CSV table of C-alpha atoms and ligand atoms in Angstrom, one decimal:
chain,number,residue,atom,x,y,z
A,138,MET,CA,28.6,-4.9,31.9
A,139,ALA,CA,32.1,-6.2,31.9
A,140,SER,CA,34.6,-5.2,34.6
A,141,ARG,CA,38.3,-4.6,34.1
A,142,VAL,CA,40.9,-6.9,35.6
A,143,CYS,CA,44.7,-7.5,35.2
A,144,LEU,CA,45.6,-10.9,33.9
A,145,VAL,CA,49.2,-11.7,34.9
A,146,HIS,CA,51.2,-14.2,32.8
A,147,TYR,CA,54.4,-15.9,34.0
A,148,HIS,CA,56.8,-18.3,32.4
A,149,GLU,CA,56.0,-21.8,33.2
A,150,ILE,CA,59.2,-23.3,32.0
A,151,GLY,CA,61.0,-25.0,34.9
A,152,LEU,CA,58.0,-24.5,37.2
A,153,LYS,CA,56.7,-27.9,37.5
A,154,GLY,CA,55.0,-29.7,40.5
A,155,LYS,CA,55.5,-28.3,43.9
A,156,ASN,CA,57.8,-25.6,42.7
A,157,ARG,CA,55.1,-24.1,40.6
A,158,ALA,CA,52.6,-23.8,43.5
A,159,ARG,CA,55.2,-22.1,45.6
A,160,PHE,CA,56.2,-19.7,42.8
A,161,GLU,CA,52.6,-18.7,42.3
A,162,ARG,CA,52.0,-18.2,46.0
A,163,ILE,CA,55.1,-15.9,46.3
A,164,LEU,CA,54.1,-14.0,43.2
A,165,MET,CA,50.6,-13.5,44.5
A,166,ASP,CA,51.9,-12.2,47.8
A,167,ASN,CA,54.4,-9.9,46.1
A,168,LEU,CA,51.6,-8.5,43.8
A,169,LYS,CA,49.5,-7.8,46.8
A,170,ALA,CA,52.4,-5.9,48.5
A,171,ALA,CA,53.3,-4.0,45.3
A,172,LEU,CA,49.6,-3.0,44.9
A,173,ALA,CA,49.1,-1.8,48.5
A,174,ALA,CA,48.2,1.7,47.2
A,175,PHE,CA,45.4,0.3,45.0
A,176,SER,CA,42.0,-1.0,46.1
A,177,VAL,CA,42.6,-4.6,45.2
A,178,ALA,CA,39.5,-6.8,45.6
A,179,ALA,CA,41.1,-10.1,45.0
A,180,ILE,CA,44.2,-11.9,43.6
A,181,ASN,CA,43.3,-15.4,42.4
A,182,ARG,CA,45.0,-18.1,40.4
A,183,ILE,CA,43.1,-19.1,37.2
A,184,SER,CA,44.2,-21.6,34.7
A,185,GLY,CA,47.9,-20.7,34.4
A,186,HIS,CA,47.5,-17.0,35.1
A,187,ILE,CA,47.0,-14.8,38.1
A,188,LEU,CA,44.0,-12.6,38.1
A,189,VAL,CA,43.9,-9.2,39.9
A,190,SER,CA,40.6,-7.5,40.3
A,191,PHE,CA,39.9,-4.1,41.8
A,192,SER,CA,37.0,-2.6,43.7
A,193,GLN,CA,37.3,0.8,42.1
A,194,ALA,CA,36.8,1.5,38.5
A,195,GLY,CA,39.8,2.7,36.5
A,196,GLN,CA,42.4,1.1,38.7
A,197,ALA,CA,43.1,-2.0,36.5
A,198,GLU,CA,44.3,0.4,33.8
A,199,GLU,CA,46.6,2.2,36.2
A,200,ALA,CA,47.9,-1.0,37.9
A,201,CYS,CA,49.0,-2.7,34.7
A,202,ALA,CA,52.2,-0.6,34.3
A,203,LEU,CA,53.2,-1.3,37.9
A,204,ILE,CA,52.4,-5.0,37.7
A,205,ALA,CA,54.7,-5.3,34.6
A,206,ARG,CA,57.6,-4.2,36.8
A,207,VAL,CA,57.1,-6.9,39.5
A,208,PRO,CA,59.8,-9.6,39.2
A,209,GLY,CA,58.3,-12.9,37.9
A,210,VAL,CA,55.8,-11.2,35.7
A,211,ALA,CA,56.4,-12.1,32.0
A,212,ARG,CA,53.4,-10.2,30.7
A,213,VAL,CA,50.3,-8.4,31.9
A,214,SER,CA,47.1,-7.9,30.0
A,215,LEU,CA,44.2,-5.5,30.7
A,216,ALA,CA,41.2,-7.8,30.3
A,217,PHE,CA,37.5,-7.5,30.4
A,218,HIS,CA,35.8,-9.9,32.8
A,219,THR,CA,32.3,-11.0,31.7
A,220,GLY,CA,29.8,-13.8,32.4
A,221,ARG,CA,29.5,-16.8,30.1
A,222,VAL,CA,27.0,-14.9,27.9
A,223,ALA,CA,27.8,-14.5,24.2
A,224,ASP,CA,26.5,-10.9,23.9
A,225,GLU,CA,28.7,-9.9,26.8
A,226,TYR,CA,32.0,-11.4,25.8
A,227,CYS,CA,31.5,-10.5,22.1
A,228,ASP,CA,30.8,-6.9,23.1
A,229,ALA,CA,34.0,-7.0,25.3
A,230,ALA,CA,35.9,-8.3,22.2
A,231,VAL,CA,34.8,-5.3,20.2
A,232,HIS,CA,35.9,-3.0,23.0
A,233,ALA,CA,39.2,-4.9,23.4
A,234,LEU,CA,40.1,-4.5,19.8
A,235,THR,CA,39.0,-0.8,19.7
A,236,GLU,CA,41.4,0.0,22.6
A,237,PHE,CA,44.2,-2.0,21.1
A,238,GLY,CA,45.5,0.9,19.0
A,239,PRO,CA,46.2,1.0,15.3
A,240,PHE,CA,46.0,-2.3,13.5
A,241,GLU,CA,45.2,-3.6,10.0
A,242,SER,CA,44.9,-7.4,10.6
A,243,PHE,CA,43.6,-9.5,13.6
A,244,LYS,CA,42.6,-12.9,14.7
A,245,VAL,CA,40.7,-14.4,17.7
A,246,HIS,CA,42.4,-16.9,20.0
A,247,ALA,CA,39.9,-18.6,22.2
A,248,ARG,CA,40.6,-21.2,24.9
A,249,ARG,CA,38.4,-23.1,27.3
A,250,SER,CA,40.0,-24.3,30.6
A,251,ASN,CA,37.2,-26.9,31.1
A,252,THR,CA,34.8,-28.5,28.7
A,253,ASP,CA,31.5,-27.9,30.4
A,254,TYR,CA,30.8,-24.9,28.1
A,255,GLU,CA,28.8,-26.0,25.0
A,256,LEU,CA,31.0,-24.1,22.6
A,257,SER,CA,34.4,-25.5,21.7
A,258,SER,CA,37.4,-23.2,21.2
A,259,LEU,CA,36.9,-23.4,17.4
A,260,ASP,CA,33.2,-22.5,17.8
A,261,LEU,CA,34.2,-19.5,20.1
A,262,ASN,CA,36.8,-18.3,17.6
A,263,ARG,CA,34.1,-18.4,14.8
A,264,GLN,CA,31.5,-16.7,17.0
A,265,VAL,CA,33.7,-13.9,18.2
A,266,GLY,CA,35.4,-13.6,14.8
A,267,GLU,CA,32.1,-13.0,13.1
A,268,VAL,CA,31.1,-10.2,15.5
A,269,LEU,CA,34.5,-8.5,15.1
A,270,CYS,CA,34.4,-8.8,11.3
A,271,ALA,CA,31.0,-7.0,11.4
A,272,ALA,CA,32.3,-4.3,13.7
A,273,PHE,CA,35.6,-3.7,11.8
A,274,PRO,CA,34.6,-4.4,8.1
A,275,GLU,CA,37.7,-2.6,6.8
A,276,LYS,CA,40.1,-4.8,8.7
A,277,ARG,CA,41.2,-8.3,7.6
A,278,VAL,CA,41.5,-11.5,9.5
A,279,GLN,CA,45.0,-13.0,9.3
A,280,MET,CA,45.9,-16.3,10.9
A,281,HIS,CA,49.7,-15.9,10.8
A,282,GLY,CA,51.3,-12.8,12.3
A,283,PRO,CA,48.3,-10.5,12.7
A,284,ASP,CA,48.8,-7.1,14.2
A,285,ALA,CA,46.3,-7.8,16.9
A,286,ILE,CA,45.1,-10.9,18.7
A,287,VAL,CA,41.9,-10.9,20.7
A,288,TYR,CA,42.2,-13.6,23.4
A,289,VAL,CA,39.1,-15.1,24.8
A,290,LEU,CA,39.6,-17.3,27.9
A,291,VAL,CA,36.7,-19.3,29.3
A,292,VAL,CA,37.3,-20.3,32.9
A,293,GLN,CA,34.4,-21.9,34.8
A,294,GLY,CA,31.6,-19.4,34.8
A,295,SER,CA,33.7,-16.4,33.6
A,296,VAL,CA,35.1,-15.2,30.3
A,297,TYR,CA,38.2,-13.0,30.1
A,298,VAL,CA,38.7,-11.0,26.9
A,299,TYR,CA,41.8,-9.0,26.1
A,300,ALA,CA,43.9,-7.7,23.2
A,301,ARG,CA,46.1,-5.1,24.9
A,302,SER,CA,49.0,-6.5,26.9
A,303,MET,CA,52.5,-5.3,27.9
A,304,ARG,CA,55.7,-7.2,28.5
A,305,GLY,CA,56.8,-7.6,32.1
A,306,VAL,CA,60.4,-7.6,33.5
A,307,GLY,CA,60.3,-11.4,33.7
A,308,GLY,CA,62.6,-13.3,36.1
A,309,LEU,CA,61.4,-15.0,39.3
A,310,PRO,CA,59.3,-13.6,42.1
A,311,GLN,CA,61.4,-12.0,44.8
A,312,GLY,CA,61.7,-14.3,47.8
A,313,SER,CA,61.8,-17.5,45.7
A,314,ALA,CA,65.6,-17.6,46.1
A,315,GLY,CA,67.4,-16.8,49.4
A,316,LYS,CA,68.9,-13.6,50.8
A,317,VAL,CA,72.0,-11.9,49.3
A,318,MET,CA,74.0,-9.0,50.7
A,319,THR,CA,74.4,-6.3,48.2
A,320,LEU,CA,77.2,-3.7,48.4
A,321,LEU,CA,75.2,-0.6,47.7
A,322,SER,CA,76.9,2.8,47.0
A,323,SER,CA,74.9,5.8,45.8
A,324,GLY,CA,76.5,5.3,42.3
A,325,ILE,CA,74.7,4.2,39.2
A,326,ASP,CA,75.9,0.5,39.1
A,327,SER,CA,75.1,-1.1,42.4
A,328,PRO,CA,71.4,-0.2,42.5
A,329,VAL,CA,71.1,-1.9,39.1
A,330,ALA,CA,73.0,-5.0,40.4
A,331,THR,CA,70.7,-5.1,43.4
A,332,TRP,CA,67.6,-4.9,41.1
A,333,MET,CA,69.0,-7.7,38.9
A,334,MET,CA,69.4,-10.1,41.8
A,335,ALA,CA,65.9,-9.2,43.0
A,336,ARG,CA,64.6,-10.0,39.6
A,337,ARG,CA,66.1,-13.5,39.9
A,338,GLY,CA,64.1,-14.1,43.0
A,339,ALA,CA,66.7,-13.0,45.7
A,340,VAL,CA,65.9,-10.9,48.7
A,341,PRO,CA,68.6,-8.2,48.7
A,342,VAL,CA,69.9,-6.9,52.0
A,343,PRO,CA,72.0,-3.8,51.0
A,344,VAL,CA,75.1,-2.6,53.0
A,345,HIS,CA,76.3,1.0,52.5
A,346,PHE,CA,79.6,2.2,53.7
A,347,SER,CA,79.5,5.9,54.4
A,348,GLY,CA,82.4,8.2,55.0
A,349,ARG,CA,81.0,9.3,58.4
A,350,PRO,CA,82.3,10.8,60.6
A,351,GLN,CA,84.9,12.1,58.1
A,352,THR,CA,82.2,13.1,55.6
A,353,PRO,CA,78.6,14.3,56.0
A,354,ASP,CA,75.9,11.6,55.9
A,355,THR,CA,74.4,12.7,52.5
A,356,SER,CA,75.2,9.4,50.8
A,357,GLU,CA,73.2,7.6,53.5
A,358,TYR,CA,70.1,9.5,52.5
A,359,LEU,CA,70.8,8.9,48.8
A,360,VAL,CA,70.9,5.1,49.3
A,361,GLN,CA,67.6,5.3,51.3
A,362,ASP,CA,66.1,7.2,48.4
A,363,ILE,CA,67.4,4.4,46.1
A,364,VAL,CA,65.8,1.8,48.2
A,365,ALA,CA,62.5,3.8,48.1
A,366,ALA,CA,62.8,4.2,44.3
A,367,LEU,CA,63.0,0.5,43.8
A,368,ALA,CA,59.8,0.0,45.8
A,369,PRO,CA,57.0,-1.1,45.6
A,370,GLU,CA,57.9,-3.6,43.0
A,371,VAL,CA,61.2,-4.5,44.4
A,372,GLN,CA,61.3,-4.7,48.2
A,373,VAL,CA,64.2,-4.1,50.5
A,374,GLY,CA,63.4,-4.7,54.1
A,375,ARG,CA,66.6,-3.6,55.8
A,376,LEU,CA,69.5,-1.4,54.8
A,377,TYR,CA,72.8,-1.6,56.8
A,378,VAL,CA,74.9,1.6,57.1
A,379,VAL,CA,78.5,1.3,58.2
A,380,PRO,CA,80.3,4.5,59.2
A,381,PHE,CA,83.7,3.8,57.6
A,382,GLY,CA,85.5,7.1,57.6
A,383,ASP,CA,87.7,6.6,60.7
A,384,VAL,CA,88.9,3.2,59.6
A,385,GLN,CA,89.6,4.6,56.1
A,386,ARG,CA,91.7,7.2,57.7
A,387,GLU,CA,93.7,4.6,59.7
A,388,ILE,CA,94.3,2.6,56.5
A,389,ALA,CA,95.4,5.7,54.6
A,390,ILE,CA,98.0,6.4,57.2
A,391,ALA,CA,99.3,2.9,57.6
A,392,CYS,CA,99.3,1.5,54.0
A,393,PRO,CA,101.1,2.3,50.8
A,394,SER,CA,98.8,4.8,49.0
A,395,GLY,CA,98.5,2.8,45.8
A,396,LEU,CA,97.0,-0.1,47.8
A,397,ARG,CA,94.5,1.9,49.9
A,398,VAL,CA,91.5,1.2,47.7
A,399,ILE,CA,92.2,-2.5,47.8
A,400,MET,CA,92.5,-2.4,51.6
A,401,TYR,CA,89.2,-0.5,51.9
A,402,ARG,CA,87.5,-3.0,49.7
A,403,ARG,CA,88.9,-6.0,51.5
A,404,ILE,CA,87.5,-4.6,54.8
A,405,MET,CA,84.1,-3.7,53.1
A,406,TYR,CA,83.8,-7.3,51.8
A,407,ALA,CA,84.8,-8.8,55.1
A,408,VAL,CA,82.3,-6.7,57.1
A,409,THR,CA,79.6,-7.5,54.6
A,410,GLU,CA,80.3,-11.2,54.9
A,411,ARG,CA,80.0,-11.0,58.7
A,412,LEU,CA,76.7,-9.1,58.4
A,413,GLY,CA,75.6,-11.7,55.8
A,414,ARG,CA,76.3,-14.5,58.3
A,415,ILE,CA,74.0,-12.7,60.8
A,416,GLU,CA,71.3,-12.3,58.1
A,417,GLY,CA,71.7,-15.9,56.8
A,418,ALA,CA,72.6,-14.6,53.3
A,419,LYS,CA,74.2,-16.9,50.8
A,420,ALA,CA,76.1,-14.5,48.6
A,421,ILE,CA,77.5,-11.1,48.2
A,422,VAL,CA,76.6,-8.9,45.2
A,423,THR,CA,78.5,-5.9,43.8
A,424,GLY,CA,78.0,-3.5,40.9
A,425,GLU,CA,81.5,-4.1,39.5
A,426,SER,CA,82.0,-4.1,35.8
A,427,LEU,CA,85.2,-5.3,34.4
A,428,GLY,CA,87.8,-2.6,33.9
A,429,GLN,CA,85.4,0.3,34.6
A,430,VAL,CA,87.7,1.8,37.3
A,431,ALA,CA,91.0,0.9,38.8
A,432,SER,CA,89.6,-1.3,41.5
A,433,GLN,CA,87.8,-3.4,38.9
A,434,THR,CA,90.7,-5.0,37.0
A,435,LEU,CA,90.9,-8.8,37.2
A,436,GLU,CA,94.0,-8.6,39.5
A,437,ASN,CA,92.3,-6.2,41.9
A,438,ILE,CA,89.0,-8.1,42.0
A,439,MET,CA,91.0,-11.2,42.9
A,440,ALA,CA,93.0,-9.3,45.5
A,441,VAL,CA,89.7,-8.3,47.2
A,442,ASN,CA,87.7,-11.4,46.6
A,443,GLU,CA,90.1,-13.7,48.5
A,444,VAL,CA,89.1,-12.3,51.9
A,445,VAL,CA,85.6,-13.9,51.8
A,446,ASP,CA,84.2,-17.4,51.5
A,447,LEU,CA,80.7,-16.5,50.4
A,448,PRO,CA,80.3,-16.5,46.6
A,449,VAL,CA,80.5,-13.0,45.2
A,450,PHE,CA,78.1,-12.2,42.3
A,451,ARG,CA,78.8,-9.4,39.9
A,452,PRO,CA,75.7,-9.3,37.6
A,453,LEU,CA,77.2,-6.3,35.7
A,454,ILE,CA,80.6,-7.6,35.1
A,455,GLY,CA,80.1,-7.9,31.3
A,456,SER,CA,77.8,-4.9,30.9
A,457,ASP,CA,78.6,-1.7,29.1
A,458,LYS,CA,78.1,1.6,31.0
A,459,GLN,CA,75.4,2.7,28.6
A,460,GLU,CA,73.4,-0.5,29.1
A,461,ILE,CA,73.7,0.0,32.9
A,462,ILE,CA,72.5,3.6,32.6
A,463,GLU,CA,69.5,2.6,30.5
A,464,ARG,CA,68.5,0.0,33.1
A,465,ALA,CA,69.0,2.6,35.9
A,466,GLU,CA,66.7,4.9,34.1
A,467,GLN,CA,64.1,2.2,33.7
A,468,ILE,CA,64.1,1.2,37.4
A,469,GLY,CA,64.0,4.8,38.5
A,470,THR,CA,67.4,5.1,40.3
A,471,TYR,CA,69.4,7.0,37.7
A,472,GLU,CA,68.5,10.5,38.8
A,473,ILE,CA,69.3,9.8,42.4
A,474,SER,CA,72.6,8.2,41.5
A,475,THR,CA,73.8,11.2,39.5
A,476,GLN,CA,73.5,13.4,42.6
A,477,THR,CA,76.9,13.8,44.0
A,478,ALA,CA,77.6,13.0,47.6
A,479,PRO,CA,80.9,12.3,49.3
A,480,ASP,CA,81.0,8.7,50.5
A,481,CYS,CA,83.8,6.4,51.4
A,482,CYS,CA,84.6,6.2,47.6
A,483,THR,CA,85.7,9.8,47.6
A,484,LEU,CA,87.5,9.8,50.9
A,485,PHE,CA,91.3,9.5,51.2
A,486,MET,CA,91.6,8.4,47.6
A,487,PRO,CA,95.2,7.9,46.4
A,488,ARG,CA,96.3,10.0,43.4
A,489,ARG,CA,97.5,6.8,41.7
A,490,PRO,CA,95.7,3.7,42.7
A,491,GLU,CA,97.3,0.4,41.8
A,492,THR,CA,95.6,-1.2,38.9
A,493,HIS,CA,97.3,-4.5,38.9
A,494,ALA,CA,98.0,-5.3,42.5
A,495,ARG,CA,100.5,-8.1,43.3
A,496,LEU,CA,99.1,-10.4,45.9
A,497,ALA,CA,102.4,-10.5,47.9
A,498,GLU,CA,102.3,-6.8,48.3
A,499,VAL,CA,98.6,-6.8,49.2
A,500,HIS,CA,99.3,-9.4,51.9
A,501,GLU,CA,102.1,-7.3,53.3
A,502,ALA,CA,99.9,-4.2,53.4
A,503,TRP,CA,97.1,-6.2,55.0
A,504,GLU,CA,99.4,-7.0,57.9
A,505,LEU,CA,100.2,-3.3,58.5
A,506,ILE,CA,96.7,-2.8,59.8
A,507,ASP,CA,94.7,-4.4,62.6
A,508,HIS,CA,92.3,-5.8,60.0
A,509,GLU,CA,90.5,-8.2,62.4
A,510,GLY,CA,90.0,-5.4,65.0
A,511,MET,CA,88.7,-3.1,62.2
A,512,ILE,CA,86.2,-5.7,60.9
A,513,GLU,CA,84.9,-6.5,64.4
A,514,GLY,CA,84.6,-2.8,65.2
A,515,LEU,CA,82.7,-2.0,62.0
A,516,VAL,CA,80.3,-4.9,62.4
A,517,ALA,CA,79.6,-3.7,66.0
A,518,ALA,CA,79.2,-0.1,64.7
A,519,ALA,CA,76.8,-1.1,61.8
A,520,GLU,CA,73.4,0.5,62.0
A,521,TYR,CA,70.3,-0.3,60.1
A,522,VAL,CA,67.2,1.3,58.6
A,523,ASP,CA,64.1,-0.8,58.1
A,524,PHE,CA,61.5,-0.5,55.3
A,525,THR,CA,58.2,-2.2,54.8
A,526,ALA,CA,58.9,-5.4,52.8
A,527,PRO,CA,57.0,-8.6,53.4
A,528,THR,CA,59.6,-10.7,51.6
A,529,TYR,CA,62.3,-9.8,54.1
A,530,ARG,CA,62.5,-11.7,57.3
A,531,PRO,CA,64.9,-10.3,59.9
A,532,PRO,CA,67.3,-12.9,61.3
A,533,ARG,CA,65.9,-15.0,64.1
A,534,LYS,CA,68.6,-17.3,65.4
A,535,ILE,CA,71.2,-14.7,66.2
A,536,ARG,CA,68.7,-12.1,67.5
A,537,ALA,CA,70.7,-11.1,70.5
A,538,ARG,CA,73.7,-10.3,68.3
A,539,HIS,CA,71.5,-8.6,65.9
A,540,GLU,CA,69.8,-6.4,68.4
A,541,ALA,CA,73.2,-5.0,69.3
A,542,LEU,CA,73.1,-3.2,65.9
A,543,ALA,CA,71.2,-0.2,67.0
A,544,PRO,CA,68.6,1.1,64.6
A,545,ARG,CA,69.6,4.4,63.2
A,546,ALA,CA,67.4,7.3,64.3
A,547,ALA,CA,65.4,8.4,61.3
A,548,ASP,CA,66.3,12.0,60.9
A,549,PRO,CA,64.0,13.9,58.6
A,550,LEU,CA,65.4,14.7,55.2
A,551,PRO,CA,66.3,18.4,54.8
A,552,GLU,CA,63.8,20.3,52.7
A,553,ALA,CA,64.8,20.9,49.1
A,554,PRO,CA,65.3,24.6,48.5
A,555,ALA,CA,62.5,26.1,46.5
A,556,ASN,CA,63.5,27.4,43.0
B,835,ATP,P1,78.7,2.3,41.7
B,835,ATP,O1,78.1,3.0,40.6
B,835,ATP,O2,77.9,1.1,42.0
B,835,ATP,O3,79.0,3.1,42.9
B,835,ATP,P2,81.4,2.5,40.8
B,835,ATP,O4,81.5,2.4,39.3
B,835,ATP,O5,81.4,3.7,41.5
B,835,ATP,O6,80.1,1.7,41.1
B,835,ATP,P3,83.4,1.4,42.6
B,835,ATP,O7,83.3,2.6,43.4
B,835,ATP,O8,84.6,0.8,42.2
B,835,ATP,O9,82.5,1.5,41.3
B,835,ATP,O10,82.6,0.3,43.4
B,835,ATP,C1,82.4,-1.0,42.9
B,835,ATP,C2,81.3,-1.7,43.7
B,835,ATP,O11,81.7,-1.7,45.1
B,835,ATP,C3,80.0,-0.9,43.7
B,835,ATP,O12,79.2,-1.2,42.6
B,835,ATP,C4,79.4,-1.4,45.0
B,835,ATP,O13,78.8,-2.7,44.8
B,835,ATP,C5,80.6,-1.5,45.9
B,835,ATP,N1,80.7,-0.2,46.6
B,835,ATP,C6,81.4,0.9,46.2
B,835,ATP,N2,81.3,1.9,47.1
B,835,ATP,C7,80.5,1.4,48.1
B,835,ATP,C8,79.9,2.0,49.3
B,835,ATP,N3,80.2,3.2,49.7
B,835,ATP,N4,79.1,1.2,50.0
B,835,ATP,C9,78.8,0.0,49.6
B,835,ATP,N5,79.3,-0.6,48.5
B,835,ATP,C10,80.1,0.1,47.8
B,836,MG,MG1,80.7,4.0,43.6
């Protein structure tokens, strides 16, 4: 009898030559990591697809939904795997169409990856089509735009038959681009921005600025929950946490109140860039969306951006809040992000933040603080939490410098009160 497998489809556009083999290898590794909780028997490449088979019955059905969320997956189909025996694959075609769901019209789409099978694609279409017409006499065959398509794929000694398939998140496999530092708050936007960069193949290394010691460390646990929620399909290997409260206090005392937020953010960007240099990251990512809050006007973005040389990407700059919320719900971070926690964003906030900062005034305020000393001090005080993530490689070259960033003791999360 046929076994069930997941057939993973990816976009081949732009994936020619060497690039394609590399892409496939990374995607296979990522699928393996994402499916660690399943009993995966094998992950193989077959004729433009990746095939995932399981050693326990029922797992392919469950795994499909997870596979669809892995960056680089354009589509995943729940297929029957049979031998090259007509009775077996025709029977699988009947099952595939039965489980497809409601439909009125259908067609068969057969393909052979090599020509050593005596039946041509046309012969296969006819053979399987006849069996399906007999099994579903009340349904009609329709060549253009049918409700259901039964795919029959002959690859060497095997036949894969499927009708049910779901759309994947698309993009490129995580790790096919380099590292990016992502400024991760526990808000709604930055987890989405982090996810979007991971979907384009980047390995995100988040940096969270907490209000500690001026605020409790609740936000630090929320960002850890966010990292955990993105897994296993999106992997984050290391989260940096920078206790920012004392420096914020110094800035609040020394600078004109309207410019405080800009000063905080200049320091945050600069610290992130330094950590990025240690990590070998090639960009900084934020969850900013134009005009959403005072610090996200064009003038203020410019006033902050000028302190760094690394490119700053803002994948949400043109997004509407509702779109961002929908994506946050889809990737599983929304609920965590709506829990309130004091972090550096809520600390020492001016009553009236400047919305259109003038650069000359920003530069004047910048000189009122020992910004270089603050940046150095915060980089030295940065802590990190590690997670299991095969795509992440900790920095090698500057290991000595890196080891100075003491790993944060993993305190257990407080138990949630019982209702
Ligand atoms: P978010 O929902 O991502 O918190 P926001 O609407 O609250 O965004 P801001 O507070 O202005 O907007 O922050 C803009 C961006 O700056 C965030 O998307 C994030 O990338 C970064 N950021 C803000 N606060 C922090 C923080 N405490 N630690 C790290 N990055 C932060
Ligand atoms: Mg925020």
